[in-house]
Amino acid sequence: MGHTLVIVESPTKARTIRGFLPKDFKVEASMGHVRDLPNNASEIPAAHKGEKWANLGVNTAANFEPLYVVPKDKKKVVKELKDALKGAEQLLLATDEDREGESISWHLLQLLSPKVPVKRMVFHEITKEAISRALEDTRDLDMELVHAQETRRILDRLVGYTLSPLLWKKVAWGLSAGRVQSVAVRLLVQRERARRAFRSGSYWDLKARLEEGEAGFEAKLSHLKGERIAGGSDFDESTGALKAGSKVRLLSEAEARQLQVQVQANPWQVTSVEEKPTVRKPVPPFTTSTLQQESNRKLRLSARETMRTAQGLYERGFITYMRTDSVHLSDQAINAARSCVSEKYGKDYLSPSPRQFSTKARNAQEAHEAIRPAGEAFRTPNATGLDGKDLALYELIWKRTVASQMADARLTMLAVELQADGGALGPAQFRASGKRIDFAGFFRAYVEGSDDPDAALEGQELLLPALKVGDSPACKAVEALGHQTQPPARYSEAALVKMLEKEGIGRPSTYASIIGTIVDRGYATLANNSLTPSFTAFAVTALLEEHFPDLVDTSFTARMENTLDEISHGQVQWLPYLESFFKGEKGLETQVQQREGDIDPGVSRTVELEGLPCVVRIGRFGAYLETKRVAEDGTEELLKATLPQEITPADLDAEKAELILRQKADGPESLGDDPESGEQVYLLFGQYGPYVQRGQVSDENPKPKRASLPKGAKPEELTLEDAIALLRLPRQLGDHPEGGRVEAGLGRFGPYVVHHKGKGEKDYRSLKAEDDVLVVGLDRALELFAMPKKGRGGRTALKDIGVPEGDDEAIQLFDGPYGLYVKQGKVNASLPEGTTADTITLEQAVELLAAKAATGKAAARKPGAKKPAAKKPAAKAPAAKKAPSTTKTGRLRASAVRVIRAADS
């Protein structure tokens, strides 16, 4: 008797589901997608090599027929699946229950051509009950979902592979455009433009500390002589002045200080007391989007980390499927959540009746449940055996789900108006606001934006003493406060996800990859949870806005998203839609051909920013400043100066630009003489930031001693003594107790300490933010050596994979913001999709690192050697996605010998 073959995407999912299936079931993993459009020329079958459309992978002349190929790294998987199918009595395709999962199942069906009955098996959680139900309720493939996913894939390929080559010619080689990626980049650029155009306004107000009985409270000035006092929202962001027509009183510093003296000396009186009962209802359970937002706010996880962690929890049976727009909960989930409430908080905290939520998100689809703990009874976080990010994310999901079935929180909002005599300035009105929690309700389990409900309860409550009209509280102190209005905040990942969802752009399940792509491609940097766009982002956005405005317009992109959803519901035919989008007079293909000749590369590579004495241009190796100046002989000449990579459009002001240009024109600035060598010490600005140099470059001294400034050090504050100390690094700290010397130095990745163990073996540790490389001592160095070794970004290795034969350095596995990667020395390589910490072998790791090292060598070749590739760029595309380069220049150089895939959304 034969077996039943079940195919899922990942080994983890296979292991979990295997435990819930009968013994005659065999479970195999497809390791993600088994077939896709070609990513490079080597993947194009010989029969299609000469076709004009082959590099695109879509035959636009024949009904947009996609050319699907099995990538080299998936051929072994496909063979194993075909072997597993031999002798099987039936095939169950158990990939995820969304469009992409349906698509993977369809591709498997096309490749395997099974002669046995085939059924689609779907479930939104991996529990015994859910798998049993799924076995009884199998269905056929949903071809409307498959067509919708195919159309989305083809559309993204058409946009990316049509616009990207245009950007290579007109801006910089290796850039990419994407249907959703480019809109998201524009959002970042628009916010940065607003920040640059922002003009700060200043205003003053008063804060008083009052006391009634023994209870103290604070009140703020609200009106003076009946006129409302100006606040931050009353200012025009583009001028820094009050908005036109504002009927408010702008208090000067002198008036504020005069009023401070008057009201402190005069009696105060309560003129009004108001108590307003209010009710807060719990927020719905998590969707993909809200999970990414809260995880970013509370746990500081990137969208990618959140989705990767959630996927692991789902595949191991801890939570329901993590790609969903639905806030619906099944009866089973509601009962499980209500049981948790009763057991943990008591029946008083249960909502009077079960709560059900409805989805309000635009384009909502994927008709499963909200993200919740799996099963008919929810495991409490401390009973899961999870730890680290897994536990933190599970606990977040558990709390949010349980809170959704809890009683409303009942609060009373408190407001007290007080008046004091302001002398010649007239009567001053102050307001004290408070909040009293009468019944905590769901706050006991979950407060949005706060990671500790108990602490949040205290923070939510702001009690005022029992006051009544006519009372005269004692004034203990009055403070005059000056304020500056603040520019609009940059997008955090959470804020960008929220905006994309609000505008109906892309699908929430793709937001993680979109944001990751933007950072990978050098369009933005992510620091302190803020996304800052680069000069390249400004240049590309300006080009697309001028020549292809629809493609970066939020409403146009949202309408496109609507149409894709209508295709998935069978309401719109996919082929006519692709025809109208790509072909004809107004189609993308024609628009690009017509516009290409109109676009001046010199203009496209120029970024003009307000208030600068120069322009910024995008060059082969990054951004540089350019301005005209009059030479000594009276002729006009162009002056160019490389911009340090760390400078973003947000950082560049007239003062910085003038400093960099002046140094380029007049030569480096001398800080003084080095007393030991007698040579002058210079401060210079290079592509990788500011650095100091001893002596000038000459035939006798072609490589003078140089040292980078530590991260965060301000060039304008650098002293000669500091510069000399940096140039004398590394410093000897002493001997290690186990033998060998210890040094402190400053390297490519920042300050470090190193233990020279002998025979060329060295042990490095990065210094912490509080350590100073110029003063750190041996004791502190030994403390750092005692800590577990961490990779870049402060990450501890998950495990040592082993030492390859003939090497003396181990390969380690790390978990970074862009996924799992292996590292040996200075080379790291991302793990391919489907490979996990459990399945990676030493042989695979060696291959991945060798491929990455080879890419690095190719990228280092002379750019001119690769110029012919511009005519047929797709012929140089990579076979697999590479790990992100450590620097923007690294990314640009690497991209000069490869085609970067457009962001698939």
mmCIF file of N, CA and C in Angstrom, residues 557-606:
data_model
loop_
_atom_site.group_PDB
_atom_site.id
_atom_site.type_symbol
_atom_site.label_atom_id
_atom_site.label_comp_id
_atom_site.label_asym_id
_atom_site.label_seq_id
_atom_site.Cartn_x
_atom_site.Cartn_y
_atom_site.Cartn_z
ATOM 1 N N THR A 557 -1.065 54.045 -7.229
ATOM 2 C CA THR A 557 -0.579 52.739 -6.772
ATOM 3 C C THR A 557 -1.664 51.997 -5.990
ATOM 4 N N ALA A 558 -2.456 52.749 -5.210
ATOM 5 C CA ALA A 558 -3.549 52.125 -4.454
ATOM 6 C C ALA A 558 -4.621 51.587 -5.410
ATOM 7 N N ARG A 559 -4.900 52.331 -6.499
ATOM 8 C CA ARG A 559 -5.886 51.850 -7.480
ATOM 9 C C ARG A 559 -5.373 50.578 -8.169
ATOM 10 N N MET A 560 -4.079 50.530 -8.423
ATOM 11 C CA MET A 560 -3.463 49.335 -9.013
ATOM 12 C C MET A 560 -3.650 48.145 -8.065
ATOM 13 N N GLU A 561 -3.457 48.413 -6.760
ATOM 14 C CA GLU A 561 -3.617 47.365 -5.747
ATOM 15 C C GLU A 561 -5.064 46.867 -5.735
ATOM 16 N N ASN A 562 -6.015 47.791 -5.856
ATOM 17 C CA ASN A 562 -7.436 47.427 -5.913
ATOM 18 C C ASN A 562 -7.713 46.504 -7.089
ATOM 19 N N THR A 563 -7.151 46.851 -8.243
ATOM 20 C CA THR A 563 -7.373 46.047 -9.443
ATOM 21 C C THR A 563 -6.809 44.642 -9.265
ATOM 22 N N LEU A 564 -5.628 44.548 -8.653
ATOM 23 C CA LEU A 564 -5.034 43.221 -8.406
ATOM 24 C C LEU A 564 -5.927 42.393 -7.491
ATOM 25 N N ASP A 565 -6.550 43.043 -6.529
ATOM 26 C CA ASP A 565 -7.474 42.325 -5.643
ATOM 27 C C ASP A 565 -8.735 41.900 -6.400
ATOM 28 N N GLU A 566 -9.196 42.763 -7.306
ATOM 29 C CA GLU A 566 -10.381 42.409 -8.106
ATOM 30 C C GLU A 566 -10.084 41.224 -9.009
ATOM 31 N N ILE A 567 -8.837 41.137 -9.500
ATOM 32 C CA ILE A 567 -8.438 39.972 -10.316
ATOM 33 C C ILE A 567 -8.528 38.703 -9.464
ATOM 34 N N SER A 568 -8.107 38.806 -8.185
ATOM 35 C CA SER A 568 -8.132 37.614 -7.310
ATOM 36 C C SER A 568 -9.557 37.157 -7.017
ATOM 37 N N HIS A 569 -10.513 38.087 -7.164
ATOM 38 C CA HIS A 569 -11.922 37.720 -6.928
ATOM 39 C C HIS A 569 -12.660 37.430 -8.234
ATOM 40 N N GLY A 570 -11.922 37.438 -9.356
ATOM 41 C CA GLY A 570 -12.542 37.130 -10.637
ATOM 42 C C GLY A 570 -13.356 38.274 -11.219
ATOM 43 N N GLN A 571 -13.223 39.488 -10.661
ATOM 44 C CA GLN A 571 -14.026 40.626 -11.125
ATOM 45 C C GLN A 571 -13.367 41.350 -12.299
ATOM 46 N N VAL A 572 -12.068 41.174 -12.480
ATOM 47 C CA VAL A 572 -11.334 41.824 -13.570
ATOM 48 C C VAL A 572 -10.472 40.767 -14.258
ATOM 49 N N GLN A 573 -10.385 40.835 -15.592
ATOM 50 C CA GLN A 573 -9.563 39.889 -16.347
ATOM 51 C C GLN A 573 -8.113 40.362 -16.343
ATOM 52 N N TRP A 574 -7.185 39.472 -16.048
ATOM 53 C CA TRP A 574 -5.789 39.868 -15.848
ATOM 54 C C TRP A 574 -5.096 40.284 -17.144
ATOM 55 N N LEU A 575 -5.392 39.606 -18.266
ATOM 56 C CA LEU A 575 -4.673 39.894 -19.502
ATOM 57 C C LEU A 575 -4.981 41.295 -20.055
ATOM 58 N N PRO A 576 -6.256 41.689 -20.177
ATOM 59 C CA PRO A 576 -6.541 43.052 -20.649
ATOM 60 C C PRO A 576 -5.920 44.123 -19.745
ATOM 61 N N TYR A 577 -5.870 43.838 -18.457
ATOM 62 C CA TYR A 577 -5.292 44.824 -17.534
ATOM 63 C C TYR A 577 -3.796 45.007 -17.815
ATOM 64 N N LEU A 578 -3.066 43.899 -17.981
ATOM 65 C CA LEU A 578 -1.631 44.000 -18.279
ATOM 66 C C LEU A 578 -1.401 44.704 -19.626
ATOM 67 N N GLU A 579 -2.266 44.401 -20.606
ATOM 68 C CA GLU A 579 -2.151 45.047 -21.925
ATOM 69 C C GLU A 579 -2.268 46.559 -21.785
ATOM 70 N N SER A 580 -3.273 46.998 -21.032
ATOM 71 C CA SER A 580 -3.522 48.448 -20.913
ATOM 72 C C SER A 580 -2.412 49.130 -20.107
ATOM 73 N N PHE A 581 -1.837 48.419 -19.143
ATOM 74 C CA PHE A 581 -0.791 49.014 -18.299
ATOM 75 C C PHE A 581 0.524 49.162 -19.062
ATOM 76 N N PHE A 582 0.867 48.140 -19.859
ATOM 77 C CA PHE A 582 2.208 48.102 -20.442
ATOM 78 C C PHE A 582 2.257 48.593 -21.887
ATOM 79 N N LYS A 583 1.171 48.352 -22.621
ATOM 80 C CA LYS A 583 1.223 48.627 -24.065
ATOM 81 C C LYS A 583 0.395 49.851 -24.429
ATOM 82 N N GLY A 584 0.429 50.193 -25.716
ATOM 83 C CA GLY A 584 -0.357 51.326 -26.195
ATOM 84 C C GLY A 584 0.368 52.638 -25.976
ATOM 85 N N GLU A 585 -0.279 53.692 -26.404
ATOM 86 C CA GLU A 585 0.341 55.014 -26.372
ATOM 87 C C GLU A 585 0.697 55.470 -24.966
ATOM 88 N N LYS A 586 -0.170 55.118 -24.000
ATOM 89 C CA LYS A 586 0.065 55.561 -22.621
ATOM 90 C C LYS A 586 0.666 54.460 -21.759
ATOM 91 N N GLY A 587 1.004 53.335 -22.369
ATOM 92 C CA GLY A 587 1.569 52.216 -21.622
ATOM 93 C C GLY A 587 2.994 52.495 -21.172
ATOM 94 N N LEU A 588 3.430 51.757 -20.166
ATOM 95 C CA LEU A 588 4.754 51.979 -19.580
ATOM 96 C C LEU A 588 5.869 51.813 -20.609
ATOM 97 N N GLU A 589 5.772 50.794 -21.454
ATOM 98 C CA GLU A 589 6.824 50.520 -22.438
ATOM 99 C C GLU A 589 7.040 51.738 -23.341
ATOM 100 N N THR A 590 5.935 52.296 -23.864
ATOM 101 C CA THR A 590 6.026 53.462 -24.765
ATOM 102 C C THR A 590 6.525 54.692 -24.017
ATOM 103 N N GLN A 591 6.014 54.876 -22.800
ATOM 104 C CA GLN A 591 6.405 56.046 -22.015
ATOM 105 C C GLN A 591 7.912 56.071 -21.756
ATOM 106 N N VAL A 592 8.475 54.912 -21.429
ATOM 107 C CA VAL A 592 9.920 54.840 -21.156
ATOM 108 C C VAL A 592 10.710 55.138 -22.425
ATOM 109 N N GLN A 593 10.273 54.552 -23.558
ATOM 110 C CA GLN A 593 10.977 54.793 -24.826
ATOM 111 C C GLN A 593 10.924 56.274 -25.217
ATOM 112 N N GLN A 594 9.756 56.902 -25.035
ATOM 113 C CA GLN A 594 9.600 58.311 -25.399
ATOM 114 C C GLN A 594 10.394 59.224 -24.478
ATOM 115 N N ARG A 595 10.395 58.901 -23.206
ATOM 116 C CA ARG A 595 11.005 59.786 -22.210
ATOM 117 C C ARG A 595 12.530 59.664 -22.156
ATOM 118 N N GLU A 596 13.032 58.509 -22.551
ATOM 119 C CA GLU A 596 14.469 58.260 -22.365
ATOM 120 C C GLU A 596 15.322 59.353 -22.994
ATOM 121 N N GLY A 597 14.953 59.789 -24.193
ATOM 122 C CA GLY A 597 15.736 60.810 -24.868
ATOM 123 C C GLY A 597 15.613 62.181 -24.221
ATOM 124 N N ASP A 598 14.511 62.414 -23.498
ATOM 125 C CA ASP A 598 14.282 63.725 -22.869
ATOM 126 C C ASP A 598 15.018 63.891 -21.544
ATOM 127 N N ILE A 599 15.424 62.771 -20.968
ATOM 128 C CA ILE A 599 16.014 62.845 -19.617
ATOM 129 C C ILE A 599 17.510 63.127 -19.725
ATOM 130 N N ASP A 600 17.921 64.246 -19.175
ATOM 131 C CA ASP A 600 19.329 64.648 -19.172
ATOM 132 C C ASP A 600 20.020 64.015 -17.957
ATOM 133 N N PRO A 601 21.005 63.120 -18.198
ATOM 134 C CA PRO A 601 21.660 62.464 -17.047
ATOM 135 C C PRO A 601 22.286 63.465 -16.082
ATOM 136 N N GLY A 602 22.806 64.581 -16.625
ATOM 137 C CA GLY A 602 23.418 65.591 -15.750
ATOM 138 C C GLY A 602 22.418 66.152 -14.764
ATOM 139 N N VAL A 603 21.196 66.371 -15.231
ATOM 140 C CA VAL A 603 20.133 66.887 -14.345
ATOM 141 C C VAL A 603 19.673 65.798 -13.391
ATOM 142 N N SER A 604 19.526 64.570 -13.908
ATOM 143 C CA SER A 604 19.030 63.458 -13.078
ATOM 144 C C SER A 604 19.976 63.112 -11.939
ATOM 145 N N ARG A 605 21.275 63.363 -12.150
ATOM 146 C CA ARG A 605 22.259 63.028 -11.117
ATOM 147 C C ARG A 605 22.480 64.182 -10.140
ATOM 148 N N THR A 606 21.712 65.251 -10.305
ATOM 149 C CA THR A 606 21.897 66.432 -9.471
ATOM 150 C C THR A 606 20.795 66.531 -8.424
#
